PDB file of C-alpha atoms in Angstrom:
ATOM      1  CA  MET A  25      84.592 154.565 176.614  1.00 50.00           C
ATOM      2  CA  SER A  26      84.368 158.308 177.081  1.00 55.00           C
ATOM      3  CA  ALA A  27      83.715 160.618 174.139  1.00 53.00           C
ATOM      4  CA  GLY A  28      87.263 161.958 174.429  1.00 51.00           C
ATOM      5  CA  ARG A  29      88.800 158.500 174.319  1.00 53.00           C
ATOM      6  CA  ALA A  30      86.574 157.512 171.400  1.00 44.00           C
ATOM      7  CA  LEU A  31      87.656 160.584 169.461  1.00 43.00           C
ATOM      8  CA  ALA A  32      91.312 159.884 170.216  1.00 41.00           C
ATOM      9  CA  ALA A  33      90.935 156.261 169.122  1.00 41.00           C
ATOM     10  CA  THR A  34      89.242 157.342 165.891  1.00 37.00           C
ATOM     11  CA  PHE A  35      92.015 159.841 165.192  1.00 37.00           C
ATOM     12  CA  ALA A  36      94.697 157.228 165.880  1.00 39.00           C
ATOM     13  CA  ALA A  37      92.976 154.754 163.570  1.00 37.00           C
ATOM     14  CA  GLY A  38      92.805 157.398 160.840  1.00 40.00           C
ATOM     15  CA  VAL A  39      96.502 158.153 161.207  1.00 42.00           C
ATOM     16  CA  ALA A  40      97.311 154.433 161.010  1.00 47.00           C
ATOM     17  CA  VAL A  41      95.208 153.971 157.889  1.00 44.00           C
ATOM     18  CA  GLY A  42      96.771 157.045 156.298  1.00 55.00           C
ATOM     19  CA  ALA A  43     100.290 155.836 157.095  1.00 65.00           C
ATOM     20  CA  ALA A  44      99.494 152.401 155.683  1.00 76.00           C
ATOM     21  CA  GLY A  45      98.093 154.004 152.544  1.00 73.00           C
ATOM     22  CA  LEU A  46     101.220 156.114 152.055  1.00 86.00           C
ATOM     23  CA  ALA A  47     103.435 153.075 152.629  1.00 92.00           C
ATOM     24  CA  TYR A  48     101.475 151.119 150.026  1.00 94.00           C
ATOM     25  CA  ALA A  49     101.576 153.994 147.513  1.00 95.00           C
ATOM     26  CA  HIS A  50     105.353 154.296 148.001  1.00 95.00           C
ATOM     27  CA  TRP A  51     105.739 150.543 147.422  1.00 97.00           C
ATOM     28  CA  GLU A  52     103.506 150.615 144.336  1.00 96.00           C
ATOM     29  CA  ALA A  53     105.700 153.312 142.772  1.00 96.00           C
ATOM     30  CA  SER A  54     108.479 150.709 142.376  1.00 96.00           C
ATOM     31  CA  GLN A  55     106.324 147.866 141.044  1.00 97.00           C
ATOM     32  CA  TYR A  56     107.157 148.229 137.353  1.00 98.00           C
ATOM     33  CA  ARG A  57     105.013 146.354 134.886  1.00 98.00           C
ATOM     34  CA  LEU A  58     104.821 145.797 131.148  1.00 98.00           C
ATOM     35  CA  ARG A  59     101.422 146.519 129.657  1.00 98.00           C
ATOM     36  CA  ARG A  60     100.759 144.680 126.394  1.00 98.00           C
ATOM     37  CA  GLU A  61      98.324 146.031 123.835  1.00 98.00           C
ATOM     38  CA  THR A  62      97.228 145.021 120.340  1.00 98.00           C
ATOM     39  CA  VAL A  63      96.347 147.776 117.867  1.00 98.00           C
ATOM     40  CA  PRO A  64      94.820 146.788 114.493  1.00 98.00           C
ATOM     41  CA  VAL A  65      96.229 149.697 112.509  1.00 98.00           C
ATOM     42  CA  LEU A  66      98.293 148.197 109.683  1.00 98.00           C
ATOM     43  CA  ALA A  67      97.052 147.627 106.160  1.00 97.00           C
ATOM     44  CA  PRO A  68      95.542 144.225 105.387  1.00 97.00           C
ATOM     45  CA  GLY A  69      98.207 141.641 104.700  1.00 96.00           C
ATOM     46  CA  GLN A  70     100.955 143.393 106.697  1.00 97.00           C
ATOM     47  CA  PRO A  71     102.843 141.263 109.237  1.00 98.00           C
ATOM     48  CA  ASP A  72     102.794 142.371 112.869  1.00 98.00           C
ATOM     49  CA  LEU A  73     105.048 145.191 114.066  1.00 98.00           C
ATOM     50  CA  THR A  74     106.012 145.728 117.725  1.00 98.00           C
ATOM     51  CA  ILE A  75     106.698 149.093 119.387  1.00 98.00           C
ATOM     52  CA  LEU A  76     108.116 149.434 122.880  1.00 99.00           C
ATOM     53  CA  HIS A  77     106.820 152.704 124.356  1.00 99.00           C
ATOM     54  CA  LEU A  78     108.816 154.232 127.233  1.00 99.00           C
ATOM     55  CA  SER A  79     107.876 157.425 129.042  1.00 98.00           C
ATOM     56  CA  ASP A  80     108.406 159.431 132.211  1.00 98.00           C
ATOM     57  CA  LEU A  81     111.257 157.481 133.751  1.00 98.00           C
ATOM     58  CA  HIS A  82     112.067 160.465 136.043  1.00 98.00           C
ATOM     59  CA  LEU A  83     115.267 158.596 136.828  1.00 98.00           C
ATOM     60  CA  THR A  84     117.561 159.326 139.762  1.00 98.00           C
ATOM     61  CA  PRO A  85     121.019 157.763 140.229  1.00 98.00           C
ATOM     62  CA  ALA A  86     119.818 155.728 143.212  1.00 97.00           C
ATOM     63  CA  GLN A  87     117.120 153.877 141.247  1.00 98.00           C
ATOM     64  CA  ARG A  88     119.196 150.857 140.293  1.00 98.00           C
ATOM     65  CA  ASP A  89     116.118 148.623 140.201  1.00 98.00           C
ATOM     66  CA  LYS A  90     114.571 150.819 137.521  1.00 98.00           C
ATOM     67  CA  VAL A  91     117.794 150.857 135.498  1.00 98.00           C
ATOM     68  CA  GLU A  92     117.978 147.059 135.494  1.00 98.00           C
ATOM     69  CA  TRP A  93     114.266 146.675 134.719  1.00 98.00           C
ATOM     70  CA  VAL A  94     114.476 148.987 131.714  1.00 98.00           C
ATOM     71  CA  ARG A  95     117.598 147.204 130.472  1.00 98.00           C
ATOM     72  CA  SER A  96     115.725 143.882 130.655  1.00 98.00           C
ATOM     73  CA  LEU A  97     113.133 145.154 128.160  1.00 98.00           C
ATOM     74  CA  ALA A  98     115.664 144.529 125.393  1.00 98.00           C
ATOM     75  CA  ASP A  99     114.738 140.850 125.736  1.00 98.00           C
ATOM     76  CA  LEU A 100     111.425 141.748 124.054  1.00 98.00           C
ATOM     77  CA  GLU A 101     113.329 142.522 120.820  1.00 98.00           C
ATOM     78  CA  PRO A 102     110.880 145.195 119.622  1.00 98.00           C
ATOM     79  CA  ASP A 103     110.879 146.369 116.029  1.00 98.00           C
ATOM     80  CA  LEU A 104     110.916 149.988 117.225  1.00 98.00           C
ATOM     81  CA  VAL A 105     111.451 151.838 120.531  1.00 98.00           C
ATOM     82  CA  VAL A 106     109.762 155.199 121.195  1.00 99.00           C
ATOM     83  CA  ASP A 107     110.688 157.341 124.215  1.00 99.00           C
ATOM     84  CA  THR A 108     108.232 160.166 124.947  1.00 98.00           C
ATOM     85  CA  GLY A 109     110.345 162.133 127.404  1.00 98.00           C
ATOM     86  CA  ASP A 110     110.695 163.199 131.049  1.00 98.00           C
ATOM     87  CA  ASN A 111     113.625 160.862 131.446  1.00 98.00           C
ATOM     88  CA  MET A 112     115.624 162.593 134.179  1.00 98.00           C
ATOM     89  CA  ALA A 113     114.865 163.648 137.748  1.00 97.00           C
ATOM     90  CA  HIS A 114     118.352 164.485 139.000  1.00 97.00           C
ATOM     91  CA  LEU A 115     121.327 166.579 137.887  1.00 97.00           C
ATOM     92  CA  ARG A 116     123.434 163.399 137.692  1.00 98.00           C
ATOM     93  CA  ALA A 117     120.812 161.196 136.042  1.00 98.00           C
ATOM     94  CA  LEU A 118     122.295 161.089 132.535  1.00 98.00           C
ATOM     95  CA  PRO A 119     124.889 158.301 133.056  1.00 98.00           C
ATOM     96  CA  PRO A 120     122.425 155.838 134.644  1.00 98.00           C
ATOM     97  CA  LEU A 121     119.824 156.805 132.040  1.00 98.00           C
ATOM     98  CA  LEU A 122     122.181 155.967 129.193  1.00 98.00           C
ATOM     99  CA  GLU A 123     123.037 152.730 131.004  1.00 98.00           C
ATOM    100  CA  ALA A 124     119.317 151.893 131.214  1.00 98.00           C
ATOM    101  CA  LEU A 125     118.629 152.657 127.570  1.00 98.00           C
ATOM    102  CA  GLY A 126     121.865 151.162 126.261  1.00 98.00           C
ATOM    103  CA  PRO A 127     120.608 147.655 125.363  1.00 98.00           C
ATOM    104  CA  LEU A 128     117.525 149.158 123.695  1.00 98.00           C
ATOM    105  CA  THR A 129     119.596 151.240 121.299  1.00 98.00           C
ATOM    106  CA  ARG A 130     120.309 148.009 119.408  1.00 98.00           C
ATOM    107  CA  PHE A 131     116.858 148.526 117.916  1.00 98.00           C
ATOM    108  CA  PRO A 132     115.553 151.401 115.782  1.00 98.00           C
ATOM    109  CA  GLY A 133     114.255 154.192 117.995  1.00 98.00           C
ATOM    110  CA  ALA A 134     112.863 157.706 118.222  1.00 98.00           C
ATOM    111  CA  PHE A 135     112.442 160.230 121.038  1.00 99.00           C
ATOM    112  CA  VAL A 136     111.074 163.602 122.091  1.00 98.00           C
ATOM    113  CA  MET A 137     111.832 165.662 125.191  1.00 98.00           C
ATOM    114  CA  GLY A 138     109.657 166.515 128.179  1.00 98.00           C
ATOM    115  CA  SER A 139     110.019 169.290 130.742  1.00 97.00           C
ATOM    116  CA  ASN A 140     112.000 166.987 133.039  1.00 97.00           C
ATOM    117  CA  ASP A 141     114.654 166.598 130.403  1.00 98.00           C
ATOM    118  CA  TYR A 142     115.298 170.352 130.630  1.00 98.00           C
ATOM    119  CA  PHE A 143     114.539 171.270 134.262  1.00 97.00           C
ATOM    120  CA  SER A 144     115.287 169.349 137.441  1.00 96.00           C
ATOM    121  CA  PRO A 145     112.277 168.674 139.676  1.00 93.00           C
ATOM    122  CA  ARG A 146     111.446 170.827 142.651  1.00 85.00           C
ATOM    123  CA  MET A 147     109.038 170.577 145.549  1.00 79.00           C
ATOM    124  CA  LYS A 148     105.525 171.677 144.565  1.00 72.00           C
ATOM    125  CA  ASN A 149     102.212 171.866 146.328  1.00 60.00           C
ATOM    126  CA  PRO A 150     100.387 168.703 145.130  1.00 60.00           C
ATOM    127  CA  ALA A 151      97.110 170.633 145.182  1.00 55.00           C
ATOM    128  CA  ARG A 152      98.301 172.504 142.074  1.00 55.00           C
ATOM    129  CA  TYR A 153      97.520 169.396 140.038  1.00 55.00           C
ATOM    130  CA  LEU A 154      93.836 169.853 140.874  1.00 53.00           C
ATOM    131  CA  THR A 155      93.757 173.361 139.400  1.00 59.00           C
ATOM    132  CA  LYS A 156      92.921 174.282 135.819  1.00 56.00           C
ATOM    133  CA  ASP A 157      96.634 174.727 134.993  1.00 62.00           C
ATOM    134  CA  SER A 158      99.067 172.941 137.299  1.00 65.00           C
ATOM    135  CA  ARG A 159     101.996 174.982 135.959  1.00 57.00           C
ATOM    136  CA  GLY A 160     100.951 177.899 138.171  1.00 59.00           C
ATOM    137  CA  PRO A 161     100.397 181.582 137.473  1.00 57.00           C
ATOM    138  CA  ASP A 162     103.367 181.825 135.116  1.00 57.00           C
ATOM    139  CA  GLY A 163     102.023 179.075 132.869  1.00 62.00           C
ATOM    140  CA  PRO A 164     104.812 177.332 130.923  1.00 71.00           C
ATOM    141  CA  ARG A 165     107.497 179.862 131.930  1.00 62.00           C
ATOM    142  CA  ILE A 166     109.824 178.108 134.354  1.00 71.00           C
ATOM    143  CA  GLY A 167     111.704 181.260 135.403  1.00 78.00           C
ATOM    144  CA  ARG A 168     115.106 179.609 135.801  1.00 88.00           C
ATOM    145  CA  PRO A 169     117.832 178.376 133.460  1.00 94.00           C
ATOM    146  CA  ARG A 170     117.709 174.866 132.088  1.00 96.00           C
ATOM    147  CA  ASP A 171     119.843 172.688 134.324  1.00 96.00           C
ATOM    148  CA  LEU A 172     119.390 169.153 132.960  1.00 98.00           C
ATOM    149  CA  PRO A 173     121.593 167.872 130.103  1.00 98.00           C
ATOM    150  CA  ALA A 174     118.905 167.498 127.429  1.00 98.00           C
ATOM    151  CA  ASP A 175     121.377 168.419 124.673  1.00 98.00           C
ATOM    152  CA  ASP A 176     123.795 165.742 125.837  1.00 98.00           C
ATOM    153  CA  LEU A 177     120.973 163.204 125.989  1.00 98.00           C
ATOM    154  CA  ALA A 178     119.836 164.047 122.458  1.00 98.00           C
ATOM    155  CA  ARG A 179     123.400 163.839 121.169  1.00 98.00           C
ATOM    156  CA  GLU A 180     124.002 160.423 122.746  1.00 98.00           C
ATOM    157  CA  LEU A 181     120.708 158.958 121.523  1.00 98.00           C
ATOM    158  CA  THR A 182     121.185 160.233 117.968  1.00 98.00           C
ATOM    159  CA  ARG A 183     124.753 158.955 118.017  1.00 98.00           C
ATOM    160  CA  ALA A 184     123.315 155.538 118.935  1.00 98.00           C
ATOM    161  CA  GLY A 185     121.029 155.721 115.913  1.00 98.00           C
ATOM    162  CA  TRP A 186     117.744 156.980 117.371  1.00 98.00           C
ATOM    163  CA  VAL A 187     115.792 159.744 115.652  1.00 98.00           C
ATOM    164  CA  ASP A 188     115.205 163.111 117.367  1.00 98.00           C
ATOM    165  CA  LEU A 189     111.578 164.132 116.679  1.00 98.00           C
ATOM    166  CA  ASP A 190     111.489 167.434 118.584  1.00 98.00           C
ATOM    167  CA  ASN A 191     109.501 169.557 116.103  1.00 98.00           C
ATOM    168  CA  ARG A 192     110.768 167.341 113.306  1.00 98.00           C
ATOM    169  CA  ARG A 193     109.756 164.763 110.738  1.00 98.00           C
ATOM    170  CA  ASP A 194     111.794 161.714 109.833  1.00 97.00           C
ATOM    171  CA  THR A 195     111.549 158.152 108.612  1.00 97.00           C
ATOM    172  CA  ILE A 196     112.851 154.899 110.056  1.00 98.00           C
ATOM    173  CA  THR A 197     113.557 151.745 108.114  1.00 97.00           C
ATOM    174  CA  LEU A 198     112.865 148.670 110.228  1.00 97.00           C
ATOM    175  CA  PRO A 199     115.150 145.627 110.168  1.00 94.00           C
ATOM    176  CA  ASP A 200     112.737 143.847 107.801  1.00 96.00           C
ATOM    177  CA  GLY A 201     112.951 146.755 105.339  1.00 97.00           C
ATOM    178  CA  ARG A 202     109.554 148.328 106.069  1.00 98.00           C
ATOM    179  CA  LEU A 203     109.362 152.113 106.298  1.00 98.00           C
ATOM    180  CA  VAL A 204     107.729 154.102 109.134  1.00 98.00           C
ATOM    181  CA  GLU A 205     107.034 157.831 108.779  1.00 98.00           C
ATOM    182  CA  LEU A 206     107.213 159.883 111.992  1.00 98.00           C
ATOM    183  CA  VAL A 207     106.346 163.390 113.117  1.00 98.00           C
ATOM    184  CA  GLY A 208     106.989 164.769 116.585  1.00 98.00           C
ATOM    185  CA  VAL A 209     106.990 167.914 118.701  1.00 98.00           C
ATOM    186  CA  ASP A 210     109.010 169.302 121.577  1.00 98.00           C
ATOM    187  CA  ASP A 211     107.272 169.429 124.963  1.00 98.00           C
ATOM    188  CA  PRO A 212     103.750 170.886 124.673  1.00 98.00           C
ATOM    189  CA  HIS A 213     103.571 171.336 128.461  1.00 97.00           C
ATOM    190  CA  LEU A 214     106.239 174.026 128.113  1.00 97.00           C
ATOM    191  CA  GLU A 215     104.619 175.243 124.882  1.00 97.00           C
ATOM    192  CA  LEU A 216     107.769 174.345 122.964  1.00 98.00           C
ATOM    193  CA  ASP A 217     105.777 172.492 120.309  1.00 98.00           C
ATOM    194  CA  ARG A 218     106.042 173.824 116.766  1.00 98.00           C
ATOM    195  CA  PHE A 219     104.304 171.399 114.456  1.00 98.00           C
ATOM    196  CA  PRO A 220     106.570 170.859 111.431  1.00 97.00           C
ATOM    197  CA  GLU A 221     105.118 171.545 108.022  1.00 93.00           C
ATOM    198  CA  ARG A 222     104.826 168.714 105.562  1.00 88.00           C
ATOM    199  CA  VAL A 223     106.912 169.607 102.515  1.00 80.00           C
ATOM    200  CA  THR A 224     106.433 166.338 100.653  1.00 83.00           C
ATOM    201  CA  GLU A 225     103.526 163.993 100.136  1.00 85.00           C
ATOM    202  CA  PRO A 226     103.266 160.942 102.414  1.00 85.00           C
ATOM    203  CA  ASP A 227     105.464 158.086 101.231  1.00 88.00           C
ATOM    204  CA  PRO A 228     103.147 155.495  99.673  1.00 90.00           C
ATOM    205  CA  THR A 229     105.546 152.724 100.648  1.00 91.00           C
ATOM    206  CA  SER A 230     105.366 153.443 104.404  1.00 96.00           C
ATOM    207  CA  VAL A 231     103.486 150.950 106.551  1.00 97.00           C
ATOM    208  CA  LEU A 232     102.703 153.409 109.360  1.00 98.00           C
ATOM    209  CA  ARG A 233     102.437 157.159 109.946  1.00 98.00           C
ATOM    210  CA  LEU A 234     103.326 157.712 113.615  1.00 98.00           C
ATOM    211  CA  GLY A 235     102.891 160.865 115.741  1.00 98.00           C
ATOM    212  CA  VAL A 236     104.983 161.336 118.899  1.00 99.00           C
ATOM    213  CA  ALA A 237     104.641 163.888 121.722  1.00 98.00           C
ATOM    214  CA  HIS A 238     105.431 164.071 125.412  1.00 98.00           C
ATOM    215  CA  ALA A 239     102.257 165.758 126.672  1.00 98.00           C
ATOM    216  CA  PRO A 240      98.974 164.896 124.908  1.00 98.00           C
ATOM    217  CA  TYR A 241      97.500 168.374 124.669  1.00 98.00           C
ATOM    218  CA  ARG A 242      94.455 168.512 122.445  1.00 98.00           C
ATOM    219  CA  ARG A 243      96.003 171.007 120.012  1.00 98.00           C
ATOM    220  CA  VAL A 244      98.866 168.605 119.345  1.00 98.00           C
ATOM    221  CA  LEU A 245      96.606 165.586 118.932  1.00 98.00           C
ATOM    222  CA  ASP A 246      94.455 167.596 116.506  1.00 98.00           C
ATOM    223  CA  ASP A 247      97.523 168.615 114.485  1.00 98.00           C
ATOM    224  CA  MET A 248      98.693 165.022 114.236  1.00 98.00           C
ATOM    225  CA  TYR A 249      95.219 163.801 113.362  1.00 98.00           C
ATOM    226  CA  ASP A 250      94.911 166.425 110.610  1.00 97.00           C
ATOM    227  CA  ASP A 251      98.371 165.452 109.377  1.00 97.00           C
ATOM    228  CA  GLY A 252      97.260 161.865 108.847  1.00 97.00           C
ATOM    229  CA  ALA A 253      98.944 160.114 111.786  1.00 98.00           C
ATOM    230  CA  GLU A 254      97.541 156.600 112.069  1.00 98.00           C
ATOM    231  CA  LEU A 255      98.844 156.158 115.636  1.00 98.00           C
ATOM    232  CA  ILE A 256      99.842 158.789 118.212  1.00 99.00           C
ATOM    233  CA  LEU A 257     102.049 158.007 121.221  1.00 99.00           C
ATOM    234  CA  ALA A 258     102.284 160.256 124.299  1.00 99.00           C
ATOM    235  CA  GLY A 259     103.110 160.166 128.014  1.00 98.00           C
ATOM    236  CA  HIS A 260     103.188 162.899 130.672  1.00 98.00           C
ATOM    237  CA  THR A 261      99.945 162.021 132.495  1.00 98.00           C
ATOM    238  CA  HIS A 262     101.455 159.320 134.748  1.00 98.00           C
ATOM    239  CA  GLY A 263      98.100 157.645 134.180  1.00 98.00           C
ATOM    240  CA  GLY A 264      96.767 159.964 136.880  1.00 97.00           C
ATOM    241  CA  GLN A 265      99.419 158.658 139.341  1.00 96.00           C
ATOM    242  CA  LEU A 266      97.005 158.661 142.292  1.00 95.00           C
ATOM    243  CA  CYS A 267      93.839 156.991 141.022  1.00 96.00           C
ATOM    244  CA  VAL A 268      90.575 155.967 142.631  1.00 95.00           C
ATOM    245  CA  PRO A 269      89.688 152.286 142.143  1.00 94.00           C
ATOM    246  CA  GLY A 270      86.590 152.047 140.000  1.00 91.00           C
ATOM    247  CA  LEU A 271      86.834 155.712 139.009  1.00 93.00           C
ATOM    248  CA  GLY A 272      90.344 156.034 137.586  1.00 95.00           C
ATOM    249  CA  ALA A 273      92.441 159.146 137.131  1.00 97.00           C
ATOM    250  CA  LEU A 274      91.452 162.391 138.812  1.00 95.00           C
ATOM    251  CA  VAL A 275      93.826 164.547 136.736  1.00 96.00           C
ATOM    252  CA  THR A 276      95.862 164.362 133.523  1.00 97.00           C
ATOM    253  CA  ASN A 277      98.078 167.444 134.069  1.00 96.00           C
ATOM    254  CA  CYS A 278      97.011 168.738 130.652  1.00 97.00           C
ATOM    255  CA  ASP A 279      93.757 169.380 128.802  1.00 97.00           C
ATOM    256  CA  LEU A 280      93.243 165.736 127.818  1.00 98.00           C
ATOM    257  CA  ASP A 281      90.126 164.194 129.358  1.00 97.00           C
ATOM    258  CA  ARG A 282      90.570 161.845 132.313  1.00 97.00           C
ATOM    259  CA  ALA A 283      89.124 158.862 130.439  1.00 97.00           C
ATOM    260  CA  ARG A 284      92.189 158.915 128.168  1.00 98.00           C
ATOM    261  CA  ALA A 285      94.763 159.312 130.958  1.00 98.00           C
ATOM    262  CA  LYS A 286      96.281 155.924 130.104  1.00 98.00           C
ATOM    263  CA  GLY A 287      95.783 153.130 127.594  1.00 98.00           C
ATOM    264  CA  VAL A 288      94.683 152.731 123.980  1.00 98.00           C
ATOM    265  CA  HIS A 289      91.962 155.054 122.750  1.00 98.00           C
ATOM    266  CA  GLY A 290      90.721 156.855 119.676  1.00 98.00           C
ATOM    267  CA  TRP A 291      91.159 160.506 118.758  1.00 98.00           C
ATOM    268  CA  PRO A 292      89.138 162.655 118.445  1.00 98.00           C
ATOM    269  CA  GLY A 293      86.355 160.101 118.905  1.00 98.00           C
ATOM    270  CA  ALA A 294      86.097 156.487 119.966  1.00 98.00           C
ATOM    271  CA  ARG A 295      88.546 153.729 119.071  1.00 98.00           C
ATOM    272  CA  PRO A 296      88.735 153.208 115.308  1.00 98.00           C
ATOM    273  CA  ASP A 297      87.804 149.538 115.672  1.00 97.00           C
ATOM    274  CA  THR A 298      84.335 150.435 116.988  1.00 97.00           C
ATOM    275  CA  PRO A 299      81.309 151.625 114.996  1.00 95.00           C
ATOM    276  CA  GLU A 300      81.417 154.945 116.868  1.00 96.00           C
ATOM    277  CA  GLY A 301      85.089 155.452 116.002  1.00 96.00           C
ATOM    278  CA  ALA A 302      84.787 155.876 112.256  1.00 94.00           C
ATOM    279  CA  GLY A 303      87.104 158.738 111.333  1.00 95.00           C
ATOM    280  CA  SER A 304      89.197 158.552 114.501  1.00 98.00           C
ATOM    281  CA  THR A 305      92.867 157.681 114.702  1.00 98.00           C
ATOM    282  CA  TRP A 306      94.625 155.581 117.362  1.00 98.00           C
ATOM    283  CA  LEU A 307      96.007 157.196 120.532  1.00 98.00           C
ATOM    284  CA  GLU A 308      98.130 155.378 123.114  1.00 98.00           C
ATOM    285  CA  VAL A 309      99.049 157.125 126.367  1.00 98.00           C
ATOM    286  CA  CYS A 310     101.718 155.515 128.546  1.00 98.00           C
ATOM    287  CA  GLY A 311     101.353 155.866 132.319  1.00 98.00           C
ATOM    288  CA  GLY A 312     105.134 156.071 132.646  1.00 98.00           C
ATOM    289  CA  LEU A 313     107.715 154.553 134.943  1.00 98.00           C
ATOM    290  CA  GLY A 314     108.390 157.279 137.476  1.00 98.00           C
ATOM    291  CA  THR A 315     107.251 160.150 139.645  1.00 97.00           C
ATOM    292  CA  ASN A 316     108.595 163.464 140.838  1.00 95.00           C
ATOM    293  CA  PRO A 317     111.126 162.337 143.486  1.00 95.00           C
ATOM    294  CA  TYR A 318     109.462 164.674 146.001  1.00 94.00           C
ATOM    295  CA  THR A 319     106.188 162.743 145.633  1.00 93.00           C
ATOM    296  CA  PRO A 320     107.310 159.118 145.175  1.00 95.00           C
ATOM    297  CA  PHE A 321     103.830 157.650 145.350  1.00 96.00           C
ATOM    298  CA  ARG A 322     101.422 155.866 143.025  1.00 97.00           C
ATOM    299  CA  PHE A 323      98.055 154.430 143.916  1.00 96.00           C
ATOM    300  CA  ALA A 324      95.986 152.086 141.712  1.00 96.00           C
ATOM    301  CA  CYS A 325      98.298 153.115 138.884  1.00 97.00           C
ATOM    302  CA  ARG A 326     101.448 151.018 138.700  1.00 98.00           C
ATOM    303  CA  PRO A 327     104.424 152.370 136.747  1.00 98.00           C
ATOM    304  CA  GLU A 328     104.583 150.912 133.275  1.00 98.00           C
ATOM    305  CA  ALA A 329     106.191 150.544 129.901  1.00 98.00           C
ATOM    306  CA  VAL A 330     104.010 149.460 126.990  1.00 98.00           C
ATOM    307  CA  LEU A 331     104.589 146.868 124.290  1.00 99.00           C
ATOM    308  CA  LEU A 332     102.289 147.542 121.356  1.00 99.00           C
ATOM    309  CA  THR A 333     101.714 144.832 118.788  1.00 98.00           C
ATOM    310  CA  LEU A 334     100.440 146.472 115.628  1.00 98.00           C
ATOM    311  CA  THR A 335      98.390 144.098 113.507  1.00 98.00           C
ATOM    312  CA  ALA A 336      96.505 144.293 110.225  1.00 98.00           C
ATOM    313  CA  ARG A 337      93.070 145.882 110.251  1.00 96.00           C
TER     314      ARG A 337
END
C-alpha cells in the first residue's frame, strides 16, 4: 500500500472510531440509572431515612422517556425528595417537568434553582468548560432577560407542598414525625447565593441538618459546613459528563475539585467515616439526568438520580 493510501485509510479509520464514539456517547446520555448510597449520618438509635436526590434534568418536551423514568421513581417511596435545580432546557419544558415530578410531590420535598431554571440553553463552545471560568469573560452575567418560567415552577412546587430553599431556611416534618432542618441558596454559578443568617438556635429535636445548593462552589460548602450542616446535597457538575475511564471527570464547571465531581464525599476533608475525616461533614454530588440539548452526549458518566439511605452512625 502506498503512503498516500495508508494515510487515507488511517484517516478513515479515525473518522469511523470518532463517529462510533459520538454515537455511543449520545446513547449513553439516555441510559438513566439510580445510584444507591448509604450515609451513616444519623444519631445512634435513629431508624433509617431515605432521600431521593434529583438534579440537572435539563428537560425538553420531546424527552418522554425521561419523564416516564422520573415518574417511576415514586415507586421508591422516599421519605424526602430534594431537587437541586437545572430542571428545564426548553421554553415549553414546564408542563412535562410538572408531569415528571407529579408523583413525587406525594412525598415531602425541597428544591433550589439552577441557571437553567432561569435561562434557556444556547450553543456554546465546549472548550469553554476547560477554561478557569466556563461562564466566559462576563462571568455570571448572562446579558439577556430571564426567559424560563422559574417563578411558575417555584409556585407550582410550593403549592404541591415542597419547600423553596433559595436563600432560605425551613424545616420539614417527615411522615413518621421526625424533623429535618434545611438551609439552601439560589444558584451559586450565577452568584445569586446569599447565605441566610441563622436567627434561632438549631432545633434539638431535629434528626438532620441538611444543606442544599445547585452548584457546589467552595464558598457555599464552607458556609454550610460552618453552619453545622451534617449533609450537603448539590448537582451542577454532571459528574464531569465526558469522563475518562480510570481517570474520571476532567472538569466540574465550578471550583470544586474533580475528585468530588460525583458521589459521596467529605467536606472539607475526607469522608467522616474514615480516620482522616474527623471534623468533616458529608457531601453528596449528583451527576444529574441531563445535558445541554446542544451537546447531548455523556461518556463513562451515565445520567443518574440518587437514593440515599441515611443510617445511624
